[in-house]
mmCIF file of C-alpha atoms and ligand atoms in Angstrom:
data_model
loop_
_atom_site.group_PDB
_atom_site.id
_atom_site.type_symbol
_atom_site.label_atom_id
_atom_site.label_comp_id
_atom_site.label_asym_id
_atom_site.label_seq_id
_atom_site.Cartn_x
_atom_site.Cartn_y
_atom_site.Cartn_z
ATOM 1 C CA UNK A 1 -0.032 -0.022 -0.027
ATOM 2 C CA UNK A 2 1.359 3.349 -0.869
ATOM 3 C CA UNK A 3 1.038 6.058 1.673
ATOM 4 C CA UNK A 4 0.782 9.572 0.489
ATOM 5 C CA UNK A 5 0.980 11.812 3.519
ATOM 6 C CA UNK A 6 -0.405 15.253 4.058
ATOM 7 C CA UNK A 7 2.413 17.136 5.523
ATOM 8 C CA UNK A 8 1.275 19.199 8.656
ATOM 9 C CA UNK A 9 4.468 19.643 10.715
ATOM 10 C CA UNK A 10 6.083 22.398 8.708
ATOM 11 C CA UNK A 11 9.380 20.473 8.329
ATOM 12 C CA UNK A 12 9.207 21.391 4.781
ATOM 13 C CA UNK A 13 7.630 24.537 3.481
ATOM 14 C CA UNK A 14 5.181 22.908 1.043
ATOM 15 C CA UNK A 15 3.261 19.802 0.147
ATOM 16 C CA UNK A 16 4.599 16.326 -0.420
ATOM 17 C CA UNK A 17 3.979 16.852 -4.143
ATOM 18 C CA UNK A 18 5.973 20.031 -4.121
ATOM 19 C CA UNK A 19 8.794 18.215 -2.338
ATOM 20 C CA UNK A 20 8.547 15.410 -4.912
ATOM 21 C CA UNK A 21 8.678 17.893 -7.847
ATOM 22 C CA UNK A 22 11.882 19.304 -6.521
ATOM 23 C CA UNK A 23 13.487 15.980 -5.967
ATOM 24 C CA UNK A 24 12.424 14.724 -9.352
ATOM 25 C CA UNK A 25 14.465 17.619 -10.944
ATOM 26 C CA UNK A 26 17.623 16.437 -9.177
ATOM 27 C CA UNK A 27 17.452 12.706 -10.039
ATOM 28 C CA UNK A 28 17.377 10.252 -12.929
ATOM 29 C CA UNK A 29 14.066 8.363 -13.174
ATOM 30 C CA UNK A 30 15.519 5.209 -11.773
ATOM 31 C CA UNK A 31 16.784 6.910 -8.667
ATOM 32 C CA UNK A 32 13.676 8.915 -8.335
ATOM 33 C CA UNK A 33 11.819 5.635 -8.069
ATOM 34 C CA UNK A 34 14.329 4.380 -5.587
ATOM 35 C CA UNK A 35 13.733 7.225 -3.215
ATOM 36 C CA UNK A 36 10.015 6.759 -3.346
ATOM 37 C CA UNK A 37 10.462 3.132 -2.388
ATOM 38 C CA UNK A 38 12.792 4.108 0.365
ATOM 39 C CA UNK A 39 10.228 6.523 1.544
ATOM 40 C CA UNK A 40 7.378 3.801 1.596
ATOM 41 C CA UNK A 41 9.708 1.377 3.461
ATOM 42 C CA UNK A 42 10.657 4.085 5.955
ATOM 43 C CA UNK A 43 7.033 4.944 6.643
ATOM 44 C CA UNK A 44 6.274 1.216 7.263
ATOM 45 C CA UNK A 45 9.264 0.973 9.659
ATOM 46 C CA UNK A 46 8.162 4.350 11.390
ATOM 47 C CA UNK A 47 4.654 2.936 12.000
ATOM 48 C CA UNK A 48 6.053 -0.191 13.493
ATOM 49 C CA UNK A 49 8.611 1.615 15.718
ATOM 50 C CA UNK A 50 6.411 4.564 16.811
ATOM 51 C CA UNK A 51 8.499 7.125 14.911
ATOM 52 C CA UNK A 52 7.128 10.172 13.323
ATOM 53 C CA UNK A 53 5.907 9.121 9.746
ATOM 54 C CA UNK A 54 6.133 12.568 8.318
ATOM 55 C CA UNK A 55 9.870 12.769 9.222
ATOM 56 C CA UNK A 56 10.206 9.202 7.830
ATOM 57 C CA UNK A 57 8.637 10.315 4.641
ATOM 58 C CA UNK A 58 10.740 13.429 4.049
ATOM 59 C CA UNK A 59 13.996 11.783 5.024
ATOM 60 C CA UNK A 60 13.259 8.763 2.729
ATOM 61 C CA UNK A 61 12.564 11.079 -0.117
ATOM 62 C CA UNK A 62 15.496 13.394 0.301
ATOM 63 C CA UNK A 63 18.163 10.941 1.400
ATOM 64 C CA UNK A 64 19.677 10.723 -2.088
ATOM 65 C CA UNK A 65 18.807 14.332 -3.112
ATOM 66 C CA UNK A 66 22.494 15.154 -3.995
ATOM 67 C CA UNK A 67 23.473 11.799 -5.326
ATOM 68 C CA UNK A 68 23.864 13.007 -8.981
ATOM 69 C CA UNK A 69 25.511 16.359 -8.199
ATOM 70 C CA UNK A 70 28.842 17.055 -9.849
ATOM 71 C CA UNK A 71 31.930 16.656 -7.628
ATOM 72 C CA UNK A 72 32.501 20.537 -7.963
ATOM 73 C CA UNK A 73 29.255 21.166 -6.123
ATOM 74 C CA UNK A 74 30.312 19.086 -3.247
ATOM 75 C CA UNK A 75 33.716 20.564 -3.089
ATOM 76 C CA UNK A 76 32.155 24.094 -3.170
ATOM 77 C CA UNK A 77 29.821 23.240 -0.421
ATOM 78 C CA UNK A 78 32.589 21.745 1.811
ATOM 79 C CA UNK A 79 34.449 25.126 1.616
ATOM 80 C CA UNK A 80 31.366 27.360 1.687
ATOM 81 C CA UNK A 81 29.844 25.629 4.735
ATOM 82 C CA UNK A 82 33.195 25.169 6.458
ATOM 83 C CA UNK A 83 32.852 21.418 6.697
ATOM 84 C CA UNK A 84 35.709 19.218 7.831
ATOM 85 C CA UNK A 85 38.397 19.517 5.122
ATOM 86 C CA UNK A 86 39.197 15.835 5.471
ATOM 87 C CA UNK A 87 36.016 15.379 3.468
ATOM 88 C CA UNK A 88 37.879 16.585 0.428
ATOM 89 C CA UNK A 89 39.763 13.126 0.468
ATOM 90 C CA UNK A 90 36.573 11.275 -0.156
ATOM 91 C CA UNK A 91 34.072 11.076 -2.970
ATOM 92 C CA UNK A 92 30.445 10.940 -4.011
ATOM 93 C CA UNK A 93 29.692 7.901 -1.868
ATOM 94 C CA UNK A 94 30.258 9.857 1.336
ATOM 95 C CA UNK A 95 29.585 13.404 0.050
ATOM 96 C CA UNK A 96 26.009 12.679 -1.088
ATOM 97 C CA UNK A 97 25.076 11.991 2.480
ATOM 98 C CA UNK A 98 27.254 14.245 4.646
ATOM 99 C CA UNK A 99 27.459 17.251 2.182
ATOM 100 C CA UNK A 100 24.169 16.520 0.704
ATOM 101 C CA UNK A 101 22.540 17.237 4.038
ATOM 102 C CA UNK A 102 23.931 20.767 3.811
ATOM 103 C CA UNK A 103 22.515 21.108 0.181
ATOM 104 C CA UNK A 104 19.146 19.907 1.413
ATOM 105 C CA UNK A 105 19.189 22.445 4.228
ATOM 106 C CA UNK A 106 20.005 25.357 2.109
ATOM 107 C CA UNK A 107 18.196 24.448 -1.130
ATOM 108 C CA UNK A 108 15.104 22.810 0.223
ATOM 109 C CA UNK A 109 14.810 24.609 3.599
ATOM 110 C CA UNK A 110 14.642 21.460 5.685
ATOM 111 C CA UNK A 111 16.386 22.223 8.999
ATOM 112 C CA UNK A 112 15.204 19.368 11.217
ATOM 113 C CA UNK A 113 18.384 17.869 12.538
ATOM 114 C CA UNK A 114 17.025 14.427 12.883
ATOM 115 C CA UNK A 115 16.142 14.285 9.148
ATOM 116 C CA UNK A 116 19.487 15.929 8.287
ATOM 117 C CA UNK A 117 21.360 13.354 10.405
ATOM 118 C CA UNK A 118 19.383 10.468 8.763
ATOM 119 C CA UNK A 119 20.798 11.807 5.383
ATOM 120 C CA UNK A 120 24.220 12.247 6.755
ATOM 121 C CA UNK A 121 24.463 8.781 8.149
ATOM 122 C CA UNK A 122 22.563 6.790 5.546
ATOM 123 C CA UNK A 123 25.667 5.292 3.857
ATOM 124 C CA UNK A 124 28.068 4.772 6.681
ATOM 125 C CA UNK A 125 25.808 4.540 9.691
ATOM 126 C CA UNK A 126 27.106 6.101 12.968
ATOM 127 C CA UNK A 127 27.984 5.208 16.564
ATOM 128 C CA UNK A 128 24.801 6.790 17.736
ATOM 129 C CA UNK A 129 21.692 6.698 15.459
ATOM 130 C CA UNK A 130 18.379 7.874 16.422
ATOM 131 C CA UNK A 131 15.313 5.771 15.539
ATOM 132 C CA UNK A 132 14.831 7.867 12.450
ATOM 133 C CA UNK A 133 18.430 7.421 11.419
ATOM 134 C CA UNK A 134 18.149 3.763 11.842
ATOM 135 C CA UNK A 135 14.951 3.581 9.761
ATOM 136 C CA UNK A 136 16.611 5.396 6.841
ATOM 137 C CA UNK A 137 19.783 3.432 7.000
ATOM 138 C CA UNK A 138 17.847 0.221 6.983
ATOM 139 C CA UNK A 139 15.042 1.385 4.418
ATOM 140 C CA UNK A 140 17.814 2.189 1.920
ATOM 141 C CA UNK A 141 19.158 -1.320 2.352
ATOM 142 C CA UNK A 142 15.954 -3.390 2.231
ATOM 143 C CA UNK A 143 13.644 -1.377 -0.057
ATOM 144 C CA UNK A 144 11.548 -3.727 -2.284
ATOM 145 C CA UNK A 145 13.836 -3.577 -5.353
ATOM 146 C CA UNK A 146 17.000 -4.578 -3.396
ATOM 147 C CA UNK A 147 18.125 -8.018 -4.493
ATOM 148 C CA UNK A 148 21.281 -9.385 -2.995
ATOM 149 C CA UNK A 149 22.079 -12.562 -1.007
ATOM 150 C CA UNK A 150 20.837 -11.912 2.505
ATOM 151 C CA UNK A 151 18.336 -9.115 1.834
ATOM 152 C CA UNK A 152 15.387 -11.285 3.084
ATOM 153 C CA UNK A 153 17.253 -11.952 6.238
ATOM 154 C CA UNK A 154 17.657 -8.155 6.769
ATOM 155 C CA UNK A 155 13.987 -7.579 5.964
ATOM 156 C CA UNK A 156 12.902 -10.248 8.514
ATOM 157 C CA UNK A 157 15.173 -8.667 11.164
ATOM 158 C CA UNK A 158 13.860 -5.129 10.397
ATOM 159 C CA UNK A 159 10.163 -6.421 10.940
ATOM 160 C CA UNK A 160 11.209 -7.656 14.423
ATOM 161 C CA UNK A 161 14.034 -5.389 15.755
ATOM 162 C CA UNK A 162 15.318 -2.340 13.972
ATOM 163 C CA UNK A 163 18.613 -2.299 15.981
ATOM 164 C CA UNK A 164 19.340 -5.936 14.884
ATOM 165 C CA UNK A 165 18.781 -4.790 11.230
ATOM 166 C CA UNK A 166 21.278 -2.055 11.651
ATOM 167 C CA UNK A 167 23.795 -4.468 13.138
ATOM 168 C CA UNK A 168 23.237 -7.015 10.257
ATOM 169 C CA UNK A 169 23.805 -4.204 7.644
ATOM 170 C CA UNK A 170 26.886 -2.877 9.341
ATOM 171 C CA UNK A 171 28.341 -6.346 9.628
ATOM 172 C CA UNK A 172 27.556 -7.435 6.073
ATOM 173 C CA UNK A 173 28.537 -4.148 4.429
ATOM 174 C CA UNK A 174 31.939 -4.225 6.102
ATOM 175 C CA UNK A 175 32.465 -7.829 5.128
ATOM 176 C CA UNK A 176 31.590 -6.990 1.479
ATOM 177 C CA UNK A 177 33.947 -4.135 1.377
ATOM 178 C CA UNK A 178 36.799 -6.123 2.901
ATOM 179 C CA UNK A 179 36.142 -9.123 0.632
ATOM 180 C CA UNK A 180 36.191 -6.951 -2.424
ATOM 181 C CA UNK A 181 39.261 -4.919 -1.468
ATOM 182 C CA UNK A 182 37.236 -1.671 -1.424
ATOM 183 C CA UNK A 183 37.917 1.431 0.746
ATOM 184 C CA UNK A 184 36.338 1.212 4.157
ATOM 185 C CA UNK A 185 35.495 4.695 5.672
ATOM 186 C CA UNK A 186 36.475 5.093 9.217
ATOM 187 C CA UNK A 187 32.896 5.839 10.246
ATOM 188 C CA UNK A 188 31.832 2.522 8.857
ATOM 189 C CA UNK A 189 34.227 0.780 11.218
ATOM 190 C CA UNK A 190 32.955 2.970 14.096
ATOM 191 C CA UNK A 191 29.477 1.881 13.265
ATOM 192 C CA UNK A 192 30.400 -1.776 13.130
ATOM 193 C CA UNK A 193 32.112 -1.596 16.546
ATOM 194 C CA UNK A 194 29.105 0.190 18.085
ATOM 195 C CA UNK A 195 26.390 -2.069 16.743
ATOM 196 C CA UNK A 196 27.691 -5.481 15.816
ATOM 197 C CA UNK A 197 29.078 -6.790 19.182
ATOM 198 C CA UNK A 198 25.608 -6.062 20.708
ATOM 199 C CA UNK A 199 24.028 -8.648 18.306
ATOM 200 C CA UNK A 200 27.025 -10.836 17.303
ATOM 201 C CA UNK A 201 24.821 -13.479 15.619
ATOM 202 C CA UNK A 202 23.088 -11.346 13.060
HETATM 203 FE FE1 FE2 B 301 22.594 7.046 -0.928
HETATM 204 FE FE1 FE2 B 302 19.474 5.380 -1.421
#
């Protein structure tokens, strides 16, 4: 069932349709569909976990807002908004969350820090994640079009225990990066250490 919310909390100055229109301009059709699936998954997880569904909707829709911006936009934003210059060593995979949150704030006028942190942390996770942050991190991983070995295990965990789903993702993402000789961002290791030993069997 697709939930189309009426926004009432003034987290975004406009309707859901107006937010969708702004996001659609930024994304290719495939990714635009992805963010709508993440939104629906996030709303379902919010309902299950007693989290604000309007925040889940907005965070789900905007989480990849900056994904298709050119590198120059991120580099300019890192300088303009005085973000940690260490970010300049990274690339789109990290920038679209951490720097993307600043673009969302300034271009869409969304200032809710829980929503912005959900965007900032959706790729790497974080040592502390609010319930909304856990929901976006998980929804991005298990949305209905995701198809990788273990995704059904992740979905079943998410239905029962959100924190276990976070631990599952932190563990399996790190294992994937190591097995494939890919860069591991320090924050992903912090996330692993903070979440996985709590649920070592996920
Ligand atoms: Fe993303
Ligand atoms: Fe995503």
